[in-house]
mmCIF file of C-alpha atoms in Angstrom:
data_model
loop_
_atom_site.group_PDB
_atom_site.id
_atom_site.type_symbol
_atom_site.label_atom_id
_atom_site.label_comp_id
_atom_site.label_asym_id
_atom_site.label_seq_id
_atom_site.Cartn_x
_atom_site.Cartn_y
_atom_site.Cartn_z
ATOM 1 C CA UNK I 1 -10.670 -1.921 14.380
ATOM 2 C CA UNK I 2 -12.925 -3.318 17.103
ATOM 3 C CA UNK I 3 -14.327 -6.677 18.722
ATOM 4 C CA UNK I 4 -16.498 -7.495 20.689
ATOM 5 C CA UNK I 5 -15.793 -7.613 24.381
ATOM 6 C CA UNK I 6 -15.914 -10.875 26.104
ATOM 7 C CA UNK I 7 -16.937 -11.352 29.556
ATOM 8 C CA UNK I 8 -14.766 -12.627 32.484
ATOM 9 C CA UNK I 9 -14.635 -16.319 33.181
ATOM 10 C CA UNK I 10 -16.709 -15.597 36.785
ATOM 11 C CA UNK I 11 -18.665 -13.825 34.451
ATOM 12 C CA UNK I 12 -19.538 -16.442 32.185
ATOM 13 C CA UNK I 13 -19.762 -18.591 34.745
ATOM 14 C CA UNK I 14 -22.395 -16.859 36.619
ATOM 15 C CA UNK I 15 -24.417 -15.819 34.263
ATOM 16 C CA UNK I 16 -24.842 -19.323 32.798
ATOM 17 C CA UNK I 17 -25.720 -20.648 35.998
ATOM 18 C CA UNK I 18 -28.190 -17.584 36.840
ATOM 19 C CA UNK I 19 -30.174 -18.244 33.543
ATOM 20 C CA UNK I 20 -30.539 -21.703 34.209
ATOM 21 C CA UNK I 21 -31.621 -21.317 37.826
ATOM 22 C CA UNK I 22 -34.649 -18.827 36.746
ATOM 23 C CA UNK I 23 -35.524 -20.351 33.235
ATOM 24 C CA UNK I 24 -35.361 -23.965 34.128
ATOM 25 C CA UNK I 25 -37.751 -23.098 37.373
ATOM 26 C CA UNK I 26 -39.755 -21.165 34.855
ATOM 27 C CA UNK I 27 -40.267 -24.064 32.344
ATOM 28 C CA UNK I 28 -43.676 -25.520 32.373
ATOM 29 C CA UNK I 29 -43.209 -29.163 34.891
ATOM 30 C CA UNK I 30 -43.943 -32.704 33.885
ATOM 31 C CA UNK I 31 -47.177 -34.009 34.930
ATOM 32 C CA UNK I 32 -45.559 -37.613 36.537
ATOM 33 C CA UNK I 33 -44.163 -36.294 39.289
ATOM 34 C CA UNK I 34 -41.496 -38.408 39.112
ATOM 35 C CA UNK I 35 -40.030 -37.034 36.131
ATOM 36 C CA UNK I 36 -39.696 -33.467 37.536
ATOM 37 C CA UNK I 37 -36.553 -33.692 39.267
ATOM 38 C CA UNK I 38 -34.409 -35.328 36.218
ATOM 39 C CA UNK I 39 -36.696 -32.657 33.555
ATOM 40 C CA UNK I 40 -35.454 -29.868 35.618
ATOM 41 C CA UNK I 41 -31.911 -30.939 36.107
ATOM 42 C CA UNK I 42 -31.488 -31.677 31.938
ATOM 43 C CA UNK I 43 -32.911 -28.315 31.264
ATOM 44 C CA UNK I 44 -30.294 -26.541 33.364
ATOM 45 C CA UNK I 45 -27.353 -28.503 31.679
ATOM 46 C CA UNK I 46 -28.427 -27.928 28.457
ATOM 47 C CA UNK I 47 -29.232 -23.732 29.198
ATOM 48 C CA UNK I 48 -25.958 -23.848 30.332
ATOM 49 C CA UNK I 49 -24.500 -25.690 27.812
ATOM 50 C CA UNK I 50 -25.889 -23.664 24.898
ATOM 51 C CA UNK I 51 -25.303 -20.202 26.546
ATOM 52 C CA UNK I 52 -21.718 -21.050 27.078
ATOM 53 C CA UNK I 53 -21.092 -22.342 23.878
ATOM 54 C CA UNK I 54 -22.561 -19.672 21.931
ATOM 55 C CA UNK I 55 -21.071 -17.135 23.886
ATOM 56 C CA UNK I 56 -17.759 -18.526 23.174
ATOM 57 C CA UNK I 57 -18.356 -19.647 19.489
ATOM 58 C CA UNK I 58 -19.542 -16.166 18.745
ATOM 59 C CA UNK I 59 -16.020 -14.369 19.725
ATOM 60 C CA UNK I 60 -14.161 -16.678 18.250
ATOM 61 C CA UNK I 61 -16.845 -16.607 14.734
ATOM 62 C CA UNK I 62 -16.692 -12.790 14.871
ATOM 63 C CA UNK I 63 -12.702 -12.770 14.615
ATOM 64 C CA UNK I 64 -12.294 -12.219 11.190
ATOM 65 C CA UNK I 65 -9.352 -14.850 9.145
ATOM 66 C CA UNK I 66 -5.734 -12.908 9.940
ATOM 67 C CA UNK I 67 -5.415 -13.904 5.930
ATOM 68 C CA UNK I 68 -8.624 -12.196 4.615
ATOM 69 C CA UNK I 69 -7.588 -8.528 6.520
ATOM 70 C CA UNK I 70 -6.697 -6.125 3.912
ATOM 71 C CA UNK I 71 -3.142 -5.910 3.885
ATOM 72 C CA UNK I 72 -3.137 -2.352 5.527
ATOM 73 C CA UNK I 73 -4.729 -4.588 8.776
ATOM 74 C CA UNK I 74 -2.298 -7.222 8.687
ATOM 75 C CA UNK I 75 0.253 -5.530 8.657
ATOM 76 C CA UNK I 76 -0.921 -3.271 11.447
ATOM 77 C CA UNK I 77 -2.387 -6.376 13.631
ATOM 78 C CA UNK I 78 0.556 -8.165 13.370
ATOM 79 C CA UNK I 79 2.996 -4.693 14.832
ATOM 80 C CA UNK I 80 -0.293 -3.749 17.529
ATOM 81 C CA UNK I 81 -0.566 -7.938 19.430
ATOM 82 C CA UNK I 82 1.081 -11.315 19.597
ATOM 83 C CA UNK I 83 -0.395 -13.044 16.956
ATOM 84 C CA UNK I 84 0.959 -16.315 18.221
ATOM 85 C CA UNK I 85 -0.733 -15.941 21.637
ATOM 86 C CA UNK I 86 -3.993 -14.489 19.435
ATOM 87 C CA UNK I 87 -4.198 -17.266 17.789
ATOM 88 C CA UNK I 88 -3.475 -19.366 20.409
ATOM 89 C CA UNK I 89 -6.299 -17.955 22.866
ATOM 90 C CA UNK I 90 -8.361 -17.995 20.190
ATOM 91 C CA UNK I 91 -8.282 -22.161 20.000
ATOM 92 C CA UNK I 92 -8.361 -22.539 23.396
ATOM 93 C CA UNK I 93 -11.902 -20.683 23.470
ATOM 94 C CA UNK I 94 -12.578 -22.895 20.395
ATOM 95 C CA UNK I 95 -11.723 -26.009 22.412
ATOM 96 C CA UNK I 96 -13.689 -25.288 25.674
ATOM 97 C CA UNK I 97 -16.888 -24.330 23.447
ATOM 98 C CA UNK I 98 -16.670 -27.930 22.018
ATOM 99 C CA UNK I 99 -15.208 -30.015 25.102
ATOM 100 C CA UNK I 100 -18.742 -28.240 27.004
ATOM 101 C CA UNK I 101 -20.823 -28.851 23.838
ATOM 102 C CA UNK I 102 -19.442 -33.152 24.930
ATOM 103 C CA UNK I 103 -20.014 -32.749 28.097
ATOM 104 C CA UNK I 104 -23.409 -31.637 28.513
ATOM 105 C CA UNK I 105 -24.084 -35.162 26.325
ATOM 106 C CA UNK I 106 -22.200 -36.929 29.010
ATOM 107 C CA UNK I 107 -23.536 -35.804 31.781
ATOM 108 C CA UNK I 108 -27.506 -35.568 30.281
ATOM 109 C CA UNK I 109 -26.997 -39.047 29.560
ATOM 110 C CA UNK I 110 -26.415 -40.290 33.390
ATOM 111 C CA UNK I 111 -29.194 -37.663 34.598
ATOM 112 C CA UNK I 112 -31.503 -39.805 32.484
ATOM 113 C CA UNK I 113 -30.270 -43.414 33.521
ATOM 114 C CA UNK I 114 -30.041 -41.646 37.302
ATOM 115 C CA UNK I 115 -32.265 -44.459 39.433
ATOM 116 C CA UNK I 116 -33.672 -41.994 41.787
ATOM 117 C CA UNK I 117 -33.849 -38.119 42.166
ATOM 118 C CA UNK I 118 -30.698 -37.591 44.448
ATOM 119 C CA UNK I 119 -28.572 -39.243 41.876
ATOM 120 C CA UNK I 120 -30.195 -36.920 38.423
ATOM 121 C CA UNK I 121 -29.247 -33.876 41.297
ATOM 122 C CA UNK I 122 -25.635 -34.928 41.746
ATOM 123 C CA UNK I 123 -25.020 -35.641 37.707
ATOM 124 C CA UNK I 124 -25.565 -32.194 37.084
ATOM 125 C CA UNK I 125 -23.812 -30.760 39.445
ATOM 126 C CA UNK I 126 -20.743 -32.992 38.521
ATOM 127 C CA UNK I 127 -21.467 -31.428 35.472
ATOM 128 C CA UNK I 128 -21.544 -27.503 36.841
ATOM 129 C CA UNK I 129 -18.395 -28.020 38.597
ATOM 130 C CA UNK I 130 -16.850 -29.395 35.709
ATOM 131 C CA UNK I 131 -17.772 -26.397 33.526
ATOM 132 C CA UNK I 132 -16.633 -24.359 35.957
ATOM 133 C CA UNK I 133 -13.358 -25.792 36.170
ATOM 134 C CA UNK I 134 -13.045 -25.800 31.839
ATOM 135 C CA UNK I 135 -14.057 -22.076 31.902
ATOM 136 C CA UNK I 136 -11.939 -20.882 35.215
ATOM 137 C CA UNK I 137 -9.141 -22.652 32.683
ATOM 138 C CA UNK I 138 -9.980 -19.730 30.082
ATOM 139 C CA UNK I 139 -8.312 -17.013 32.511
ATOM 140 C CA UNK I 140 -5.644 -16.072 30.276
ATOM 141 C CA UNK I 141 -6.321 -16.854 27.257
ATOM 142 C CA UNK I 142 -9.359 -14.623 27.419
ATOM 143 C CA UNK I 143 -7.197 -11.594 29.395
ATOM 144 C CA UNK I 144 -4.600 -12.009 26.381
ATOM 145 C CA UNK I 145 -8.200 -11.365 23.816
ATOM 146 C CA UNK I 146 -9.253 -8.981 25.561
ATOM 147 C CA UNK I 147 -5.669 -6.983 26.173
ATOM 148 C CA UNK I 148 -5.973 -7.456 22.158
ATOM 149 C CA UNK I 149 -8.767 -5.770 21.750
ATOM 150 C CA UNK I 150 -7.714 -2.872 23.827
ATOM 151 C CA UNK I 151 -4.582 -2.466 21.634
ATOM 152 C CA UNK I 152 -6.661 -2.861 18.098
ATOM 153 C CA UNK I 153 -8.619 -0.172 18.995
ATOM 154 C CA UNK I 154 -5.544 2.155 18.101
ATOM 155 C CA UNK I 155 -5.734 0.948 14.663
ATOM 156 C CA UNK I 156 -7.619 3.960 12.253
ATOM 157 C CA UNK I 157 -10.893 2.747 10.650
ATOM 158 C CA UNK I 158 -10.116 3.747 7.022
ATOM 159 C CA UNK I 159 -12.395 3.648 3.569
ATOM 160 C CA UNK I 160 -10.838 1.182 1.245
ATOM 161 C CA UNK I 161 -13.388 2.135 -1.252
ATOM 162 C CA UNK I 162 -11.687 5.276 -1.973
ATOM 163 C CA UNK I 163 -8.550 6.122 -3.289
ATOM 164 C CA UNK I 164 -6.064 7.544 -0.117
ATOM 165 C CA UNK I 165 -3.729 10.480 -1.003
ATOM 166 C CA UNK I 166 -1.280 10.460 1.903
ATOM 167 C CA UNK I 167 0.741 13.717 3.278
ATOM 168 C CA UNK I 168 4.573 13.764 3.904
ATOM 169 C CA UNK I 169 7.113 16.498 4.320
ATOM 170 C CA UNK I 170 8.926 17.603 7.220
ATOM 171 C CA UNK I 171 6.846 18.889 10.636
ATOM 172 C CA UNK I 172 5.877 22.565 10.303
ATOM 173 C CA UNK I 173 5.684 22.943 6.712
ATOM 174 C CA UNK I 174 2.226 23.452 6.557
ATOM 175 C CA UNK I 175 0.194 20.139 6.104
ATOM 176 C CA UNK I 176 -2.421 20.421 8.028
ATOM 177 C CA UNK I 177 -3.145 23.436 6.728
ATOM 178 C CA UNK I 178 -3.173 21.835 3.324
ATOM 179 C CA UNK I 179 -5.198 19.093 4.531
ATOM 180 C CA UNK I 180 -8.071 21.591 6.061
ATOM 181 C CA UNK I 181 -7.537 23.238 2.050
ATOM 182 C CA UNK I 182 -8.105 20.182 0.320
ATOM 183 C CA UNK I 183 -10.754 18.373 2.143
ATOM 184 C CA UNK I 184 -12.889 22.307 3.060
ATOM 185 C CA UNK I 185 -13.106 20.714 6.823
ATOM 186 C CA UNK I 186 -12.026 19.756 9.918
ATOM 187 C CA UNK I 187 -10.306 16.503 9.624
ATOM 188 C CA UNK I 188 -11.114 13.346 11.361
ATOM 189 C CA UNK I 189 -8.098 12.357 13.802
ATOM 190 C CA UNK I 190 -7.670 8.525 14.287
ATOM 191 C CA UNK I 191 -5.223 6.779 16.601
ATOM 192 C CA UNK I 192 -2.497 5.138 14.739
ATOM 193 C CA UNK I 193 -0.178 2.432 16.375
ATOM 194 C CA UNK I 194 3.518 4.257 17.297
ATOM 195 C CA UNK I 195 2.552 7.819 16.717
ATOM 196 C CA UNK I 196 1.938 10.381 19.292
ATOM 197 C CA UNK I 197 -0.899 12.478 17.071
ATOM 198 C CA UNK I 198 -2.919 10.044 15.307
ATOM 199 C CA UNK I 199 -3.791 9.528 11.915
ATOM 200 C CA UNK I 200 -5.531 12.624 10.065
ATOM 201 C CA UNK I 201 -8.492 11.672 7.882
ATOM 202 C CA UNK I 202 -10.399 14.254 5.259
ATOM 203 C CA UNK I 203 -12.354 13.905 2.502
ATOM 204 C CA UNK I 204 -13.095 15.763 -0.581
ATOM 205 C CA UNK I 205 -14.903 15.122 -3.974
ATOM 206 C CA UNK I 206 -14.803 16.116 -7.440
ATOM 207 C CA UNK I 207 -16.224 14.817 -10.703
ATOM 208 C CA UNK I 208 -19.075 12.779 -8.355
ATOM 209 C CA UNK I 209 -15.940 10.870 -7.120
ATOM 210 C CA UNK I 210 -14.283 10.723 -3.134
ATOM 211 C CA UNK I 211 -10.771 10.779 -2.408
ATOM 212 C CA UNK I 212 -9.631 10.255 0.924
ATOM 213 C CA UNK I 213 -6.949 12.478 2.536
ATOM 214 C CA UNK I 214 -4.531 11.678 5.198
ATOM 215 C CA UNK I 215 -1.920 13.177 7.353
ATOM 216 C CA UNK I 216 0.572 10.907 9.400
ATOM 217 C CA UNK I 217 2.533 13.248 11.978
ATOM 218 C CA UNK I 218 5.377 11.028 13.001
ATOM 219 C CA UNK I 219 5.516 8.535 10.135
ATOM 220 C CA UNK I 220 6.702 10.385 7.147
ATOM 221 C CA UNK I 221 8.267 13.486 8.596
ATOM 222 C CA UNK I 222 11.729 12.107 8.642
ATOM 223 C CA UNK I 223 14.303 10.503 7.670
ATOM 224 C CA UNK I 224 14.391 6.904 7.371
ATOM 225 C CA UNK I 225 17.211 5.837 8.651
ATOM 226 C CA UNK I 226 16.092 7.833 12.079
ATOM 227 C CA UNK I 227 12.995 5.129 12.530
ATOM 228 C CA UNK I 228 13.483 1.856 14.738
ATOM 229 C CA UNK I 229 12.348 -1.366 13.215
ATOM 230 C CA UNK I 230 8.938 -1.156 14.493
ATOM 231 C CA UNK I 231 8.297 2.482 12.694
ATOM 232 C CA UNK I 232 9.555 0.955 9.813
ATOM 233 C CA UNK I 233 6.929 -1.761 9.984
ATOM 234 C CA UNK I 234 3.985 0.925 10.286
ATOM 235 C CA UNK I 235 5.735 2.691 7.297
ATOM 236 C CA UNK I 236 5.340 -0.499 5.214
ATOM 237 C CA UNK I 237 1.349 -0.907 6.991
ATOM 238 C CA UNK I 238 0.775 2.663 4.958
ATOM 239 C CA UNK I 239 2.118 1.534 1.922
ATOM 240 C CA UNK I 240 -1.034 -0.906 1.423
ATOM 241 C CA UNK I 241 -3.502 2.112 1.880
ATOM 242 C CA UNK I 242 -1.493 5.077 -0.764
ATOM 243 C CA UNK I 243 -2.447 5.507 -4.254
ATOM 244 C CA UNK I 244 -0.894 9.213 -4.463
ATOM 245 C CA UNK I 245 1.660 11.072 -2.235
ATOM 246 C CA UNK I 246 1.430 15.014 -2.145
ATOM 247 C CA UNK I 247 5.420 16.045 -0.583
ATOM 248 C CA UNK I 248 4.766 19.410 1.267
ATOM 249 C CA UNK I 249 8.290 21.904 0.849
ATOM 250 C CA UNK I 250 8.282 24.848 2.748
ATOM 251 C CA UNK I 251 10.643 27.152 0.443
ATOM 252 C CA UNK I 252 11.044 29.698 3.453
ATOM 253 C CA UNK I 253 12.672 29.161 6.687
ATOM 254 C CA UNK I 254 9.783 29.353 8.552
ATOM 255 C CA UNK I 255 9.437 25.505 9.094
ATOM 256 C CA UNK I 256 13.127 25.491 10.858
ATOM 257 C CA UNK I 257 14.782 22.572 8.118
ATOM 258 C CA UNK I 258 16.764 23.903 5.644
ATOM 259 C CA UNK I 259 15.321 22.956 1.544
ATOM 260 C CA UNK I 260 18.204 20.689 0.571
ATOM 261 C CA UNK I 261 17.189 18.501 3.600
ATOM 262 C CA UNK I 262 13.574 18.616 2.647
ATOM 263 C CA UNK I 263 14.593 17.959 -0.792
ATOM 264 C CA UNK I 264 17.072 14.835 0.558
ATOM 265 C CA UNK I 265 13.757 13.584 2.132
ATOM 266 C CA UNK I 266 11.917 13.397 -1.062
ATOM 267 C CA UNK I 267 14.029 11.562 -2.919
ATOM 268 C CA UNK I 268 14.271 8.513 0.099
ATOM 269 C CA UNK I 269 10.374 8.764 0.114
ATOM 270 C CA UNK I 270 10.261 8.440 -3.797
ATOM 271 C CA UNK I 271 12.791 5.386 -3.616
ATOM 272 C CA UNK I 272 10.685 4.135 -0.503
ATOM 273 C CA UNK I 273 7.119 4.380 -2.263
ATOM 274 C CA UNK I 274 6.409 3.262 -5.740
ATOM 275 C CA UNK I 275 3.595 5.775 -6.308
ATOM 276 C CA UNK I 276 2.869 8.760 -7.883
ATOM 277 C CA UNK I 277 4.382 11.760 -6.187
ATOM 278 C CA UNK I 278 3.071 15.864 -6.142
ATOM 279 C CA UNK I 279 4.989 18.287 -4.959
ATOM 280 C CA UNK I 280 3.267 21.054 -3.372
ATOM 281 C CA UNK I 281 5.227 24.196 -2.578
ATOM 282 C CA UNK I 282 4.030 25.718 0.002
ATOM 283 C CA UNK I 283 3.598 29.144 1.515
ATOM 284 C CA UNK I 284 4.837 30.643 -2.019
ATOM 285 C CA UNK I 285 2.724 33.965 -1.276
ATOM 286 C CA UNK I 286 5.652 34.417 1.685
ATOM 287 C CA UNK I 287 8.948 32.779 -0.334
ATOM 288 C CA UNK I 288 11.509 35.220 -1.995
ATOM 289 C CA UNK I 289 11.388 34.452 -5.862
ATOM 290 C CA UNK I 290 14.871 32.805 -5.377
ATOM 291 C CA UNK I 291 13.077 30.210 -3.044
ATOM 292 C CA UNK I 292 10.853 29.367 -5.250
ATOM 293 C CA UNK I 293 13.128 28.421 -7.858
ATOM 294 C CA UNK I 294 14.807 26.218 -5.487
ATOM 295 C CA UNK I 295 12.093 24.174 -4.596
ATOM 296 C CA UNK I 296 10.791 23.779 -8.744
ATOM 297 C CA UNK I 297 13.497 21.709 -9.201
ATOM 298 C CA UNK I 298 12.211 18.648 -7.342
ATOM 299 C CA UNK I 299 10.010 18.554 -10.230
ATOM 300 C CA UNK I 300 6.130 17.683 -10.666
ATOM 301 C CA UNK I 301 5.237 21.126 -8.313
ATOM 302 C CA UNK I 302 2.378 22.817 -7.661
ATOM 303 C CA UNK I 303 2.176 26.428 -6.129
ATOM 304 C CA UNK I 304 0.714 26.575 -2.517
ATOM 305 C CA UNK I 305 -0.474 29.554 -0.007
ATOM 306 C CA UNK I 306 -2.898 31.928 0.950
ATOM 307 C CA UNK I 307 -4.758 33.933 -1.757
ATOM 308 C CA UNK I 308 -3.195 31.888 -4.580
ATOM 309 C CA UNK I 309 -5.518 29.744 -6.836
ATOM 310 C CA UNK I 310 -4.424 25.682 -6.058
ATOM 311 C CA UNK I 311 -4.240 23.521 -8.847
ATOM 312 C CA UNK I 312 -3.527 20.742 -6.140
ATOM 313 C CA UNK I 313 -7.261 18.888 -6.423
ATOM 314 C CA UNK I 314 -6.945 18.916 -10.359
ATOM 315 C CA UNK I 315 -3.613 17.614 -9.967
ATOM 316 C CA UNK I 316 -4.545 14.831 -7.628
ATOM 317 C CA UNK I 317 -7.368 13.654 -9.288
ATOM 318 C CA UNK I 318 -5.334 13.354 -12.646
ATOM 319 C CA UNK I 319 -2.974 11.436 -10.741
ATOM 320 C CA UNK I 320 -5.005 8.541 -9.357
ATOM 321 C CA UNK I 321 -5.257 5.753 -11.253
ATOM 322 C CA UNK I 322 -9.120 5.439 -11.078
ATOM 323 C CA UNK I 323 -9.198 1.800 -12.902
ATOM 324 C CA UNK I 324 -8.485 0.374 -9.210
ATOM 325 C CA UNK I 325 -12.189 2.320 -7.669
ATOM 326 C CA UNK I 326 -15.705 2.237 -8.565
ATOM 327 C CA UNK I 327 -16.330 5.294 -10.616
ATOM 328 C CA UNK I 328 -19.798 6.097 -9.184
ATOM 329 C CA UNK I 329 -20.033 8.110 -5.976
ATOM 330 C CA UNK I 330 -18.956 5.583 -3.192
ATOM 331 C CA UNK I 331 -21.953 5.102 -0.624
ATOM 332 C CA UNK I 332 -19.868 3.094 3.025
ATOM 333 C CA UNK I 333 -20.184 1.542 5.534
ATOM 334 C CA UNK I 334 -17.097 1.047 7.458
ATOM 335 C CA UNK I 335 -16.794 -2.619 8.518
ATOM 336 C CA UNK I 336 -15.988 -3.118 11.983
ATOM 337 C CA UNK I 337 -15.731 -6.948 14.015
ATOM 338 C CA UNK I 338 -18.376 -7.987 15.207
ATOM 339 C CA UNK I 339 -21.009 -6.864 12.867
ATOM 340 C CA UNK I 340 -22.269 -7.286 9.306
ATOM 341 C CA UNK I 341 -21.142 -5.316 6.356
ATOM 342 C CA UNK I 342 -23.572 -3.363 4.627
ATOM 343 C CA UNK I 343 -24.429 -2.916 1.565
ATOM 344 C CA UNK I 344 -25.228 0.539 0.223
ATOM 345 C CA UNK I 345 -26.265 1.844 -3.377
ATOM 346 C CA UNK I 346 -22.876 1.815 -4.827
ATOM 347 C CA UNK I 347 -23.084 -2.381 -4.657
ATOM 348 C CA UNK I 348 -21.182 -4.333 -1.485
ATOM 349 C CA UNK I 349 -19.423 -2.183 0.957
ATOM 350 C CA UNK I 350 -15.590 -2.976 0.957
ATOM 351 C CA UNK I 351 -14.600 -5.611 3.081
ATOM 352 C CA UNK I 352 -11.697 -6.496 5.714
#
């Protein structure tokens, strides 16, 4: 999740002024030469005027409504900043952009009754200094935006288009392995708020259609009542984004947890997420045959490891409920703040 960056007050600030310096001094000049002076002096105010206005209107325009996120984003934005002091800053950039917008009127207005030159000089630069001052004011609100858009960086960029299979079991059991089986590639890794690893992100298709893959290290490799409020908020963010869950066992003792705690972790994540749930069994080339009869008893299981045929892509596929997607092949374009969505041939691309 990205916006755009937003200059430093000084910046602003000198950058306005610079333009209107060399573009006013540019601008073609009266012939009455005793227009010149109060001509030049409205064209600065209103360069600077405009430029600071739509630099600040644009930040604020390219925010997109906290209300119209998907709920995966909310939920995320809302753990990642302050959205009282977002919001906050946000208004405060709102209300400079128009109080400059009135000024600028103001202060045009006495350049053009001004009775001589030195007093159309000293109107705008009553007005300058007044900017100045409204922008300075801006320090930190726009440090808190900007320390926001540091922080929503960590959050993944994620295809809502497609449904999202998500991977749980205990650490060492073999998902990423999985993962790299499913999806036939290397898998994208995206930050994720309160994790150490990231999110994992693969893709595969089958039938023309795209299903989305993804492996959480730290989010659903324990138990629950091990998280701290905050982990349990990024838990609920992932609920918005999983269609199907695919449990990973590890029948051996190879991962270092013993099966009836693996299987104890199941059943919380099955009472925790009210979607369907695979279980796939993995390494069963390695377990004894008394293993695997263990692990068939959490029910729903498919047979996992090296040389054996998977059944796991049939088996999510068939579990998807493909009523909520577009059943033509998606074409996306991942939306990110601060520019357009667009559209591909599959019809609009999804929006945040």
């Amino acid at each position: 999740m990205e916006l755009k960056p937003i200059e430093t007050p000084k910046q602003l600030i000198d950058a306005a002024f610079s333009r209107a310096s060399r573009e006013a001094a540019a601008a073609k000049k009266p012939v009455q030469k005793e227009r010149r002076v109060k001509v030049l002096e409205l064209r600065k105010i209103n360069i600077v005027s405009t430029f600071l206005e739509e630099r600040l209107r644009a930040f604020v325009r390219d925010v997109p409504s906290i209300a119209e996120l998907h709920p995966f984003y909310r939920e995320l934005m809302s753990l990642t900043v302050d959205l009282d002091a977002f919001k906050k800053g946000l208004g405060h950039v709102e209300s400079v952009a128009g109080l400059i917008k009135k000024l600028a009127r103001e202060h045009a207005r006495r350049v053009q009754g001004a009775k001589n030159d030195d007093l159309a000089w000293k109107a705008r630069k009553q007005f300058y200094a007044r900017v100045d001052s409204m922008v300075r004011s801006l320090e930190g609100s726009l440090s808190t935006l900007n320390e926001a858009r540091k922080k929503l960086r960590e959050v993944p960029k994620v295809r809502f288009d497609l449904p999202t299979v998500v991977l749980a079991g205990y650490p060492n059991t073999g998902k990423s392995t999985l993962l790299k089986r499913l999806t036939s590639s290397a898998p994208e890794i995206a930050p994720y708020p309160f994790t150490t690893k990231g999110i994992k992100l693969g893709y595969y298709s089958k039938k023309y259609l795209e299903i989305q893959v993804a492996d959480t290290p730290g989010l659903l490799d324990r138990p629950i009542e091990k998280r701290n409020a905050i982990e349990k908020k990024a838990l609920t963010a992932l609920k918005h984004l999983t269609e199907v869950i695919v449990f990973v066992l590890d029948p051996t003792d190879g991962c270092g947890y013993p099966l009836d705690k693996q299987l104890h972790l199941l059943a919380e994540m099955r009472a925790e997420f009210q979607v369907p749930f695979l279980v796939a069994v993995n390494k069963a080339d390695v377990a004894r045959p008394e293993q695997l009869e263990a692990a068939k008893k959490a029910g729903n299981v498919i047979i996992e490891g090296e040389g054996l045929q998977s059944g796991l892509r049939d088996a999510v596929f068939a579990a998807i409920d493909w009523t909520k997607f577009n059943k033509r092949e998606a074409v996306f374009t991942p939306v990110t703040f601060g520019e357009p969505a667009k559209t591909g041939k599959a019809g609009k691309a999804g929006s945040l």
